[in-house]
Amino acid sequence: MWAQIAEDLRSKITDGTYRPDTRLPTEAELTSLYGVARATVRQALTALVNEGLIVPRAPRGYFVRLRQPLFYRPQQEFRPQPKTPEMDRFMADHSAEGREPEQRIEVSIVDPPADVKQRLKLNEGELAAVRRRIRYLDGEPFNTNDSYYPLKFVQDTEIMRPVDIARGANEILAENGYPQVRALDEIYVRMPTPDEIRRLELGPGTPIACHICTGLCPDGTPVRVVVNILPGDRHVIVYERDGMDPGKR
Amino acid sequence: MWAQIAEDLRSKITDGTYRPDTRLPTEAELTSLYGVARATVRQALTALVNEGLIVPRAPRGYFVRLRQPLFYRPQQEFRPQPKTPEMDRFMADHSAEGREPEQRIEVSIVDPPADVKQRLKLNEGELAAVRRRIRYLDGEPFNTNDSYYPLKFVQDTEIMRPVDIARGANEILAENGYPQVRALDEIYVRMPTPDEIRRLELGPGTPIACHICTGLCPDGTPVRVVVNILPGDRHVIVYERDGMDPGKR
């Protein structure tokens, strides 16, 4: 019974009967609307909260979750301008105009986690510098960005200072003899850890994308591993791909 | 109290004390190990199931989830061979050798969902052909792939037949005057719908990536929209990126 009510509410959210950021009918209203026990209505609502479709905002009730995803384009660092008209349009449609960005930066010297160590090809005992950032939009945490660099490549550079680097950390690496000419992106999808839930203030039913980027020098030396945690309700990841040459097929 | 137990089990899973695909201690064992009520242990276990870290397998108990993600490379269709040695190695490391692939294909003519219609630039009333595929590995459903084509471009072609197209649907589109030379990829992360849970036999705590690919002709005409549903526990999405020219920076 509760599953049927959940299904009905779900389709009304999907088809726009209940619009984003508006309040659902109250528990009492739904109880009389469906002619069932209040506990049944509550079970249906809990299911939708866990799916990430609605959010409880006590004492006002349940609201349809508003998704205003931030446009996230890994290719941007190597290709500041979109190459195709479609990407250009997509970016314009998704611009987060008027939202105030802000970030907090923390720099530490660490023995990095095993998976980072392996990607950076660090030997046992070799340390890394990590720049940990939380990015906010309008005061709301949007994503975290932890950038690891082999310490031997970045000590005594600006990368060690916990402030924004206007010309970019990649530029500093290049100036120091480590230009990145290519990168490998891995995207994993999972539920957040308790630590991620806390740092990013995630609600129930909010999975995350973990984007791991490894930046490489011309000779294949990895000089940077970035771990980005992107809450699913706040991001869309976008790539543009150059196609095959129609003459060459 | 249950949160502390969950945290302890979580760190033992993360650090490898409890290894993938092995059984956790039983409820009774955990109850005496932590010196708490059985209900408390059960609450901790439920939290870990919802995070996707463990899976219940009655009557044997709870197992650490085994992740053997399938390597998913959107660039493959336009670039069959990896361009960089790193991608080449990554693909070799993640090959699913010995696993038996299989797929079910269904073709229909539909009035597509609004978001597909918009990406295909279809006018009101224009129909699409859709090839719906479920892909299996060793009998387990791995992902779904729904490819939409404007009906006017594909009617009377092989694309309308519900069988595998050895040379690929893109080749057929090209032969019919619609070569794709670029594509836009969008990746959304969310909890699955009940329909997706059913089709893909998803367990609790399994979010999905929804990858929407729009394929474009040289003049920008969209000729194909693919909606891929990729369960997070079974996939890693990978891209290789060409860097900037170090001389040009």
CSV table of C-alpha atoms in Angstrom, one decimal:
chain,number,residue,atom,x,y,z
A,1,MET,CA,0.0,0.0,0.0
A,2,TRP,CA,2.7,2.5,1.0
A,3,ALA,CA,4.6,1.6,-2.2
A,4,GLN,CA,1.6,2.5,-4.3
A,5,ILE,CA,1.3,5.9,-2.6
A,6,ALA,CA,5.1,6.5,-3.1
A,7,GLU,CA,4.7,5.6,-6.8
A,8,ASP,CA,1.8,8.1,-7.2
A,9,LEU,CA,3.7,10.9,-5.4
A,10,ARG,CA,6.8,10.0,-7.4
A,11,SER,CA,5.0,10.3,-10.8
A,12,LYS,CA,3.4,13.6,-9.7
A,13,ILE,CA,6.9,14.9,-8.9
A,14,THR,CA,8.3,13.7,-12.2
A,15,ASP,CA,5.5,15.0,-14.3
A,16,GLY,CA,5.6,18.4,-12.6
A,17,THR,CA,2.3,18.3,-10.7
A,18,TYR,CA,4.3,18.9,-7.6
A,19,ARG,CA,7.0,21.4,-8.7
A,20,PRO,CA,10.6,21.8,-7.4
A,21,ASP,CA,10.9,23.7,-4.1
A,22,THR,CA,7.2,23.6,-3.4
A,23,ARG,CA,5.6,21.9,-0.4
A,24,LEU,CA,3.8,18.5,-0.7
A,25,PRO,CA,0.3,18.2,0.9
A,26,THR,CA,0.7,17.6,4.6
A,27,GLU,CA,0.7,14.1,6.2
A,28,ALA,CA,-2.9,14.8,7.3
A,29,GLU,CA,-4.0,15.8,3.8
A,30,LEU,CA,-2.3,12.8,2.2
A,31,THR,CA,-3.9,10.5,4.8
A,32,SER,CA,-7.4,11.7,3.9
A,33,LEU,CA,-6.5,11.9,0.2
A,34,TYR,CA,-5.4,8.3,0.0
A,35,GLY,CA,-7.8,7.0,2.7
A,36,VAL,CA,-5.0,5.2,4.6
A,37,ALA,CA,-3.4,5.2,8.0
A,38,ARG,CA,-1.0,8.0,8.8
A,39,ALA,CA,1.8,5.5,9.4
A,40,THR,CA,1.4,4.3,5.8
A,41,VAL,CA,1.7,7.8,4.4
A,42,ARG,CA,4.8,8.3,6.6
A,43,GLN,CA,6.4,5.2,5.1
A,44,ALA,CA,5.8,6.4,1.6
A,45,LEU,CA,7.3,9.8,2.4
A,46,THR,CA,10.4,8.2,4.0
A,47,ALA,CA,10.9,6.1,0.9
A,48,LEU,CA,10.9,9.3,-1.2
A,49,VAL,CA,13.3,11.1,1.2
A,50,ASN,CA,15.7,8.1,0.9
A,51,GLU,CA,15.5,8.3,-2.9
A,52,GLY,CA,16.4,12.0,-2.7
A,53,LEU,CA,13.2,13.2,-4.3
A,54,ILE,CA,11.8,15.2,-1.4
A,55,VAL,CA,13.4,16.8,1.7
A,56,PRO,CA,11.8,17.2,5.1
A,57,ARG,CA,11.8,20.8,6.5
A,58,ALA,CA,10.4,20.7,9.9
A,59,PRO,CA,8.0,22.1,11.0
A,60,ARG,CA,6.7,23.1,7.6
A,61,GLY,CA,6.5,19.7,5.9
A,62,TYR,CA,8.0,17.9,2.9
A,63,PHE,CA,9.4,19.8,-0.1
A,64,VAL,CA,10.2,18.6,-3.6
A,65,ARG,CA,13.9,18.8,-3.9
A,66,LEU,CA,15.2,21.6,-6.0
A,67,ARG,CA,18.1,20.6,-8.3
A,68,GLN,CA,20.2,23.4,-9.5
A,69,PRO,CA,23.3,21.5,-10.5
A,70,LEU,CA,26.6,23.2,-10.9
A,71,PHE,CA,28.1,22.7,-14.3
A,72,TYR,CA,31.4,20.7,-13.8
A,73,ARG,CA,33.7,20.4,-16.8
A,74,PRO,CA,37.0,18.5,-16.2
A,75,GLN,CA,38.2,19.6,-19.6
A,76,GLN,CA,38.2,23.2,-18.6
A,77,GLU,CA,41.7,23.3,-17.2
A,78,PHE,CA,43.3,22.3,-20.5
A,79,ARG,CA,40.7,23.9,-22.7
A,80,PRO,CA,39.3,27.1,-21.2
A,81,GLN,CA,37.0,27.8,-24.2
A,82,PRO,CA,34.5,25.2,-25.4
A,83,LYS,CA,35.4,23.8,-28.8
A,84,THR,CA,31.8,23.1,-30.0
A,85,PRO,CA,28.7,25.3,-30.2
A,86,GLU,CA,26.7,22.7,-28.3
A,87,MET,CA,29.0,22.9,-25.2
A,88,ASP,CA,29.0,26.7,-25.4
A,89,ARG,CA,25.2,26.7,-25.3
A,90,PHE,CA,25.1,24.0,-22.6
A,91,MET,CA,27.4,26.1,-20.4
A,92,ALA,CA,25.3,29.3,-20.9
A,93,ASP,CA,22.2,27.4,-20.0
A,94,HIS,CA,23.7,26.1,-16.8
A,95,SER,CA,25.6,29.1,-15.6
A,96,ALA,CA,25.1,29.8,-11.9
A,97,GLU,CA,24.9,33.5,-12.4
A,98,GLY,CA,24.4,35.6,-9.3
A,99,ARG,CA,25.6,32.9,-7.0
A,100,GLU,CA,28.5,33.9,-4.7
A,101,PRO,CA,31.4,31.5,-4.8
A,102,GLU,CA,33.8,31.2,-1.9
A,103,GLN,CA,36.4,28.6,-0.8
A,104,ARG,CA,38.4,27.5,2.2
A,105,ILE,CA,41.9,26.2,1.6
A,106,GLU,CA,44.1,24.2,3.9
A,107,VAL,CA,47.6,22.9,3.1
A,108,SER,CA,49.3,20.0,4.8
A,109,ILE,CA,52.2,17.6,4.3
A,110,VAL,CA,50.9,14.1,4.5
A,111,ASP,CA,51.6,10.4,3.9
A,112,PRO,CA,48.8,10.1,1.3
A,113,PRO,CA,46.2,7.3,1.2
A,114,ALA,CA,47.3,4.2,-0.7
A,115,ASP,CA,45.3,4.9,-3.8
A,116,VAL,CA,46.7,8.4,-4.2
A,117,LYS,CA,50.3,7.1,-3.5
A,118,GLN,CA,49.9,4.5,-6.2
A,119,ARG,CA,48.7,7.0,-8.8
A,120,LEU,CA,51.5,9.4,-7.9
A,121,LYS,CA,54.0,6.5,-8.1
A,122,LEU,CA,55.4,7.5,-4.7
A,123,ASN,CA,58.0,5.3,-3.0
A,124,GLU,CA,57.5,4.1,0.6
A,125,GLY,CA,58.2,7.0,2.9
A,126,GLU,CA,57.8,9.7,0.2
A,127,LEU,CA,55.5,12.5,1.3
A,128,ALA,CA,52.9,14.6,-0.6
A,129,ALA,CA,51.6,18.1,-0.1
A,130,VAL,CA,47.8,18.3,-0.2
A,131,ARG,CA,45.7,21.4,-0.8
A,132,ARG,CA,42.3,20.7,0.6
A,133,ARG,CA,39.5,23.0,-0.5
A,134,ILE,CA,35.8,23.2,0.3
A,135,ARG,CA,33.9,25.3,-2.2
A,136,TYR,CA,30.8,27.2,-1.3
A,137,LEU,CA,28.1,28.8,-3.3
A,138,ASP,CA,25.9,31.3,-1.5
A,139,GLY,CA,27.2,29.9,1.8
A,140,GLU,CA,26.2,26.3,0.9
A,141,PRO,CA,29.1,23.8,0.6
A,142,PHE,CA,29.1,22.5,-3.0
A,143,ASN,CA,32.1,20.2,-3.3
A,144,THR,CA,35.5,19.3,-1.9
A,145,ASN,CA,38.7,19.3,-3.9
A,146,ASP,CA,41.8,17.7,-2.5
A,147,SER,CA,44.9,18.1,-4.7
A,148,TYR,CA,48.0,16.0,-3.9
A,149,TYR,CA,51.5,16.8,-5.2
A,150,PRO,CA,54.7,14.9,-4.6
A,151,LEU,CA,56.4,17.0,-2.0
A,152,LYS,CA,59.7,16.9,-3.8
A,153,PHE,CA,58.1,18.8,-6.8
A,154,VAL,CA,56.4,21.5,-4.9
A,155,GLN,CA,58.3,22.4,-1.7
A,156,ASP,CA,59.3,26.1,-1.6
A,157,THR,CA,56.6,26.9,-4.2
A,158,GLU,CA,53.4,28.9,-3.9
A,159,ILE,CA,51.5,25.7,-3.8
A,160,MET,CA,52.5,25.3,-0.2
A,161,ARG,CA,50.6,28.5,0.8
A,162,PRO,CA,47.0,28.1,1.9
A,163,VAL,CA,45.7,30.9,-0.4
A,164,ASP,CA,44.1,31.0,-3.8
A,165,ILE,CA,46.7,30.9,-6.6
A,166,ALA,CA,45.4,33.3,-9.2
A,167,ARG,CA,47.3,31.9,-12.1
A,168,GLY,CA,46.6,28.3,-11.1
A,169,ALA,CA,48.7,25.5,-9.5
A,170,ASN,CA,49.2,23.9,-12.9
A,171,GLU,CA,51.1,27.0,-14.0
A,172,ILE,CA,53.3,26.8,-11.0
A,173,LEU,CA,54.1,23.2,-11.6
A,174,ALA,CA,55.0,24.1,-15.2
A,175,GLU,CA,57.2,26.9,-14.2
A,176,ASN,CA,59.1,24.5,-11.9
A,177,GLY,CA,59.7,22.0,-14.8
A,178,TYR,CA,56.6,19.8,-14.6
A,179,PRO,CA,54.1,20.9,-17.3
A,180,GLN,CA,51.1,18.7,-17.5
A,181,VAL,CA,50.2,17.7,-21.1
A,182,ARG,CA,47.6,15.1,-20.4
A,183,ALA,CA,45.3,13.7,-17.7
A,184,LEU,CA,43.3,10.6,-16.8
A,185,ASP,CA,39.9,11.1,-15.2
A,186,GLU,CA,38.2,8.3,-13.2
A,187,ILE,CA,34.6,8.8,-11.9
A,188,TYR,CA,33.2,6.6,-9.2
A,189,VAL,CA,29.6,6.7,-7.9
A,190,ARG,CA,28.8,5.8,-4.3
A,191,MET,CA,27.1,6.8,-1.1
A,192,PRO,CA,29.0,9.3,1.0
A,193,THR,CA,31.1,8.5,4.0
A,194,PRO,CA,30.0,10.0,7.4
A,195,ASP,CA,33.0,12.5,7.0
A,196,GLU,CA,31.7,13.6,3.6
A,197,ILE,CA,28.2,13.9,4.9
A,198,ARG,CA,29.5,16.3,7.6
A,199,ARG,CA,31.8,18.3,5.4
A,200,LEU,CA,29.3,18.8,2.6
A,201,GLU,CA,26.1,18.9,4.8
A,202,LEU,CA,24.5,16.2,2.7
A,203,GLY,CA,20.9,15.2,3.2
A,204,PRO,CA,19.5,11.6,3.0
A,205,GLY,CA,19.4,9.9,-0.4
A,206,THR,CA,22.3,12.0,-1.7
A,207,PRO,CA,25.0,9.9,-3.5
A,208,ILE,CA,28.2,11.5,-4.6
A,209,ALA,CA,30.5,11.2,-7.6
A,210,CYS,CA,34.2,10.8,-6.7
A,211,HIS,CA,36.2,12.3,-9.6
A,212,ILE,CA,39.9,11.4,-9.4
A,213,CYS,CA,42.1,13.2,-11.9
A,214,THR,CA,45.8,12.3,-12.5
A,215,GLY,CA,47.9,14.9,-14.3
A,216,LEU,CA,50.9,13.8,-16.3
A,217,CYS,CA,54.1,15.3,-17.7
A,218,PRO,CA,55.2,14.6,-21.3
A,219,ASP,CA,57.3,11.7,-20.1
A,220,GLY,CA,54.4,10.2,-18.1
A,221,THR,CA,55.5,11.3,-14.7
A,222,PRO,CA,52.4,11.9,-12.5
A,223,VAL,CA,52.7,15.2,-10.8
A,224,ARG,CA,49.2,15.8,-9.4
A,225,VAL,CA,46.2,13.7,-8.2
A,226,VAL,CA,43.0,15.6,-7.5
A,227,VAL,CA,40.1,13.9,-5.6
A,228,ASN,CA,36.9,15.8,-6.1
A,229,ILE,CA,33.8,14.9,-4.2
A,230,LEU,CA,30.7,16.1,-6.1
A,231,PRO,CA,27.2,15.7,-4.4
A,232,GLY,CA,24.8,14.3,-7.0
A,233,ASP,CA,22.1,16.8,-6.3
A,234,ARG,CA,24.4,19.8,-7.0
A,235,HIS,CA,26.4,18.8,-10.0
A,236,VAL,CA,26.3,17.6,-13.6
A,237,ILE,CA,29.6,16.5,-15.1
A,238,VAL,CA,30.0,17.4,-18.7
A,239,TYR,CA,32.5,16.4,-21.4
A,240,GLU,CA,32.6,17.4,-25.1
A,241,ARG,CA,34.1,14.8,-27.4
A,242,ASP,CA,35.7,15.3,-30.8
A,243,GLY,CA,34.3,12.9,-33.2
A,244,MET,CA,35.9,10.7,-35.8
A,245,ASP,CA,36.8,12.3,-39.1
A,246,PRO,CA,33.9,11.4,-41.4
A,247,GLY,CA,36.4,11.1,-44.3
A,248,LYS,CA,38.4,8.5,-42.3
A,249,ARG,CA,35.7,6.2,-41.1
B,1,MET,CA,26.3,3.8,20.4
B,2,TRP,CA,25.2,2.1,17.1
B,3,ALA,CA,27.0,4.9,15.2
B,4,GLN,CA,30.3,4.0,17.0
B,5,ILE,CA,29.9,0.4,16.1
B,6,ALA,CA,29.2,1.3,12.5
B,7,GLU,CA,32.3,3.5,12.5
B,8,ASP,CA,34.4,0.7,13.8
B,9,LEU,CA,33.1,-1.8,11.3
B,10,ARG,CA,33.5,0.8,8.5
B,11,SER,CA,37.1,1.4,9.3
B,12,LYS,CA,37.8,-2.3,9.4
B,13,ILE,CA,36.3,-2.7,6.0
B,14,THR,CA,38.2,0.3,4.6
B,15,ASP,CA,41.6,-0.9,6.0
B,16,GLY,CA,41.1,-4.4,4.8
B,17,THR,CA,40.6,-6.2,8.2
B,18,TYR,CA,37.3,-7.5,6.7
B,19,ARG,CA,38.1,-8.2,3.1
B,20,PRO,CA,35.7,-7.9,0.1
B,21,ASP,CA,33.4,-10.9,-0.4
B,22,THR,CA,34.0,-12.3,3.1
B,23,ARG,CA,31.4,-12.7,5.8
B,24,LEU,CA,31.4,-10.3,8.8
B,25,PRO,CA,31.1,-11.8,12.3
B,26,THR,CA,27.5,-12.8,13.1
B,27,GLU,CA,25.0,-10.6,14.9
B,28,ALA,CA,25.6,-12.8,18.0
B,29,GLU,CA,29.3,-12.5,17.7
B,30,LEU,CA,29.2,-8.7,17.3
B,31,THR,CA,26.8,-8.4,20.2
B,32,SER,CA,29.2,-10.1,22.6
B,33,LEU,CA,32.3,-8.4,21.0
B,34,TYR,CA,30.9,-4.9,21.6
B,35,GLY,CA,28.9,-5.8,24.7
B,36,VAL,CA,25.7,-4.2,23.5
B,37,ALA,CA,22.1,-5.2,22.8
B,38,ARG,CA,21.4,-7.1,19.6
B,39,ALA,CA,19.1,-4.3,18.3
B,40,THR,CA,22.1,-1.9,18.5
B,41,VAL,CA,24.3,-4.2,16.4
B,42,ARG,CA,21.4,-4.6,13.9
B,43,GLN,CA,21.1,-0.8,13.6
B,44,ALA,CA,24.8,-0.5,12.9
B,45,LEU,CA,24.6,-3.2,10.2
B,46,THR,CA,21.5,-1.6,8.6
B,47,ALA,CA,23.4,1.7,8.3
B,48,LEU,CA,26.3,0.0,6.5
B,49,VAL,CA,23.9,-1.8,4.2
B,50,ASN,CA,22.4,1.6,3.3
B,51,GLU,CA,25.8,3.0,2.6
B,52,GLY,CA,26.4,0.1,0.2
B,53,LEU,CA,29.4,-1.2,2.2
B,54,ILE,CA,27.9,-4.6,3.1
B,55,VAL,CA,25.2,-6.8,1.7
B,56,PRO,CA,22.9,-9.2,3.6
B,57,ARG,CA,22.9,-12.7,2.3
B,58,ALA,CA,20.3,-14.6,4.3
B,59,PRO,CA,20.7,-17.0,6.0
B,60,ARG,CA,24.5,-16.8,6.0
B,61,GLY,CA,24.9,-13.2,7.3
B,62,TYR,CA,26.4,-10.0,6.1
B,63,PHE,CA,29.2,-9.8,3.5
B,64,VAL,CA,31.6,-7.1,2.6
B,65,ARG,CA,30.5,-5.9,-0.8
B,66,LEU,CA,32.8,-6.9,-3.6
B,67,ARG,CA,33.4,-4.1,-6.2
B,68,GLN,CA,34.6,-5.3,-9.5
B,69,PRO,CA,33.7,-2.3,-11.6
B,70,LEU,CA,33.4,-2.5,-15.3
B,71,PHE,CA,35.5,-0.1,-17.2
B,72,TYR,CA,33.3,2.3,-19.0
B,73,ARG,CA,35.0,4.6,-21.6
B,74,PRO,CA,32.6,7.0,-23.5
B,75,GLN,CA,35.5,8.0,-25.7
B,76,GLN,CA,35.8,4.5,-27.1
B,77,GLU,CA,33.2,4.9,-29.9
B,78,PHE,CA,35.2,7.7,-31.5
B,79,ARG,CA,38.6,6.5,-30.5
B,80,PRO,CA,38.8,2.7,-30.3
B,81,GLN,CA,42.5,2.7,-29.2
B,82,PRO,CA,43.6,4.7,-26.2
B,83,LYS,CA,45.9,7.6,-27.0
B,84,THR,CA,48.0,7.6,-23.9
B,85,PRO,CA,50.1,4.8,-22.2
B,86,GLU,CA,48.3,5.6,-18.9
B,87,MET,CA,44.9,4.8,-20.4
B,88,ASP,CA,46.2,1.7,-22.0
B,89,ARG,CA,47.5,0.4,-18.7
B,90,PHE,CA,44.3,1.4,-16.9
B,91,MET,CA,42.3,-0.5,-19.3
B,92,ALA,CA,44.5,-3.6,-19.0
B,93,ASP,CA,44.2,-3.4,-15.2
B,94,HIS,CA,40.4,-3.2,-15.3
B,95,SER,CA,39.7,-5.8,-18.0
B,96,ALA,CA,36.9,-8.1,-17.1
B,97,GLU,CA,38.5,-11.1,-18.6
B,98,GLY,CA,36.6,-14.4,-18.5
B,99,ARG,CA,33.3,-12.7,-17.8
B,100,GLU,CA,30.6,-13.6,-20.3
B,101,PRO,CA,28.8,-10.7,-21.9
B,102,GLU,CA,25.3,-10.9,-23.2
B,103,GLN,CA,22.6,-8.4,-24.1
B,104,ARG,CA,18.8,-8.2,-24.7
B,105,ILE,CA,17.6,-5.7,-27.3
B,106,GLU,CA,14.2,-4.3,-27.8
B,107,VAL,CA,13.2,-1.8,-30.5
B,108,SER,CA,10.2,0.5,-30.3
B,109,ILE,CA,8.8,3.6,-31.9
B,110,VAL,CA,7.9,6.1,-29.2
B,111,ASP,CA,7.0,9.7,-28.4
B,112,PRO,CA,10.2,10.2,-26.3
B,113,PRO,CA,10.5,11.8,-22.9
B,114,ALA,CA,10.7,15.6,-22.9
B,115,ASP,CA,14.4,15.7,-22.1
B,116,VAL,CA,15.3,13.4,-25.0
B,117,LYS,CA,13.0,15.3,-27.3
B,118,GLN,CA,14.7,18.5,-26.5
B,119,ARG,CA,18.2,17.1,-27.0
B,120,LEU,CA,17.1,15.6,-30.4
B,121,LYS,CA,15.4,18.9,-31.3
B,122,LEU,CA,12.2,17.1,-32.3
B,123,ASN,CA,9.1,19.1,-33.1
B,124,GLU,CA,5.8,18.4,-31.4
B,125,GLY,CA,4.5,15.1,-32.8
B,126,GLU,CA,7.8,13.9,-34.3
B,127,LEU,CA,8.6,10.3,-33.2
B,128,ALA,CA,11.8,8.5,-32.3
B,129,ALA,CA,13.0,5.0,-32.6
B,130,VAL,CA,14.5,3.6,-29.4
B,131,ARG,CA,16.8,0.6,-29.0
B,132,ARG,CA,16.6,-0.5,-25.4
B,133,ARG,CA,19.4,-2.8,-24.2
B,134,ILE,CA,20.1,-4.5,-20.9
B,135,ARG,CA,23.7,-5.8,-20.8
B,136,TYR,CA,24.6,-8.8,-18.7
B,137,LEU,CA,27.9,-10.1,-17.4
B,138,ASP,CA,27.9,-13.7,-16.2
B,139,GLY,CA,24.1,-13.5,-16.1
B,140,GLU,CA,24.1,-10.4,-13.8
B,141,PRO,CA,22.5,-7.2,-15.3
B,142,PHE,CA,25.3,-4.6,-15.5
B,143,ASN,CA,23.8,-1.6,-17.2
B,144,THR,CA,21.0,-0.4,-19.4
B,145,ASN,CA,21.5,1.5,-22.7
B,146,ASP,CA,18.6,3.2,-24.4
B,147,SER,CA,19.5,4.8,-27.7
B,148,TYR,CA,17.0,7.2,-29.3
B,149,TYR,CA,17.1,8.3,-33.0
B,150,PRO,CA,14.7,10.6,-34.8
B,151,LEU,CA,12.5,8.2,-36.7
B,152,LYS,CA,12.8,10.1,-39.9
B,153,PHE,CA,16.6,9.4,-40.0
B,154,VAL,CA,16.4,5.7,-39.3
B,155,GLN,CA,13.2,4.2,-40.6
B,156,ASP,CA,13.9,1.3,-43.1
B,157,THR,CA,17.4,0.9,-41.7
B,158,GLU,CA,19.0,-2.0,-39.8
B,159,ILE,CA,18.6,0.2,-36.6
B,160,MET,CA,15.0,-0.8,-36.5
B,161,ARG,CA,15.8,-4.5,-36.1
B,162,PRO,CA,16.1,-5.8,-32.5
B,163,VAL,CA,19.4,-7.6,-33.1
B,164,ASP,CA,23.0,-6.7,-32.5
B,165,ILE,CA,24.5,-4.5,-35.3
B,166,ALA,CA,28.0,-5.8,-35.8
B,167,ARG,CA,29.3,-2.7,-37.5
B,168,GLY,CA,27.6,-0.4,-35.1
B,169,ALA,CA,24.6,1.9,-35.3
B,170,ASN,CA,26.8,4.9,-35.8
B,171,GLU,CA,28.1,3.4,-39.0
B,172,ILE,CA,24.6,2.9,-40.3
B,173,LEU,CA,23.7,6.5,-39.5
B,174,ALA,CA,26.8,7.6,-41.4
B,175,GLU,CA,25.9,5.4,-44.4
B,176,ASN,CA,22.5,7.1,-44.4
B,177,GLY,CA,24.0,10.6,-44.5
B,178,TYR,CA,24.3,11.4,-40.8
B,179,PRO,CA,27.9,10.9,-39.7
B,180,GLN,CA,28.5,11.9,-36.1
B,181,VAL,CA,31.7,14.0,-35.7
B,182,ARG,CA,31.2,15.1,-32.1
B,183,ALA,CA,29.3,14.4,-28.9
B,184,LEU,CA,28.3,16.0,-25.7
B,185,ASP,CA,28.3,13.8,-22.5
B,186,GLU,CA,26.3,14.7,-19.4
B,187,ILE,CA,26.7,12.6,-16.2
B,188,TYR,CA,24.2,12.8,-13.5
B,189,VAL,CA,24.4,11.0,-10.1
B,190,ARG,CA,21.3,10.0,-8.2
B,191,MET,CA,19.4,7.2,-6.4
B,192,PRO,CA,17.7,4.8,-8.8
B,193,THR,CA,14.0,4.8,-9.6
B,194,PRO,CA,12.0,1.7,-8.6
B,195,ASP,CA,12.0,0.7,-12.3
B,196,GLU,CA,15.8,0.9,-12.5
B,197,ILE,CA,16.1,-1.1,-9.3
B,198,ARG,CA,14.0,-3.8,-10.8
B,199,ARG,CA,15.6,-3.9,-14.3
B,200,LEU,CA,19.1,-3.9,-12.8
B,201,GLU,CA,18.5,-5.9,-9.7
B,202,LEU,CA,20.1,-3.2,-7.5
B,203,GLY,CA,20.7,-3.7,-3.8
B,204,PRO,CA,20.1,-1.1,-1.1
B,205,GLY,CA,22.6,1.8,-1.0
B,206,THR,CA,23.4,1.5,-4.7
B,207,PRO,CA,23.3,4.9,-6.5
B,208,ILE,CA,23.6,5.2,-10.3
B,209,ALA,CA,25.2,7.4,-12.8
B,210,CYS,CA,23.0,8.5,-15.6
B,211,HIS,CA,25.1,9.1,-18.7
B,212,ILE,CA,23.4,11.0,-21.5
B,213,CYS,CA,25.3,11.2,-24.7
B,214,THR,CA,24.1,13.4,-27.6
B,215,GLY,CA,25.7,12.6,-31.0
B,216,LEU,CA,26.0,15.4,-33.6
B,217,CYS,CA,26.5,15.8,-37.3
B,218,PRO,CA,29.0,18.3,-38.7
B,219,ASP,CA,26.3,20.9,-39.1
B,220,GLY,CA,25.2,20.4,-35.4
B,221,THR,CA,22.1,18.2,-36.1
B,222,PRO,CA,21.6,15.9,-33.2
B,223,VAL,CA,21.0,12.3,-34.6
B,224,ARG,CA,21.3,10.2,-31.5
B,225,VAL,CA,20.6,10.5,-27.7
B,226,VAL,CA,21.8,7.6,-25.6
B,227,VAL,CA,20.7,7.2,-21.9
B,228,ASN,CA,23.0,4.8,-20.0
B,229,ILE,CA,22.2,3.8,-16.5
B,230,LEU,CA,25.3,2.7,-14.7
B,231,PRO,CA,25.1,1.2,-11.2
B,232,GLY,CA,27.8,2.7,-9.0
B,233,ASP,CA,29.0,-0.6,-7.6
B,234,ARG,CA,29.6,-2.0,-11.1
B,235,HIS,CA,31.2,0.8,-13.0
B,236,VAL,CA,34.0,3.3,-13.2
B,237,ILE,CA,33.7,5.9,-15.9
B,238,VAL,CA,37.0,6.9,-17.4
B,239,TYR,CA,38.2,9.6,-19.8
B,240,GLU,CA,41.6,10.5,-21.1
B,241,ARG,CA,42.3,14.1,-21.8
B,242,ASP,CA,44.8,15.7,-24.1
B,243,GLY,CA,46.6,18.4,-22.3
B,244,MET,CA,47.6,21.8,-23.4
B,245,ASP,CA,50.7,22.2,-25.5
B,246,PRO,CA,53.5,23.1,-23.1
B,247,GLY,CA,55.0,25.5,-25.7
B,248,LYS,CA,51.7,27.4,-26.0
B,249,ARG,CA,50.9,28.0,-22.4
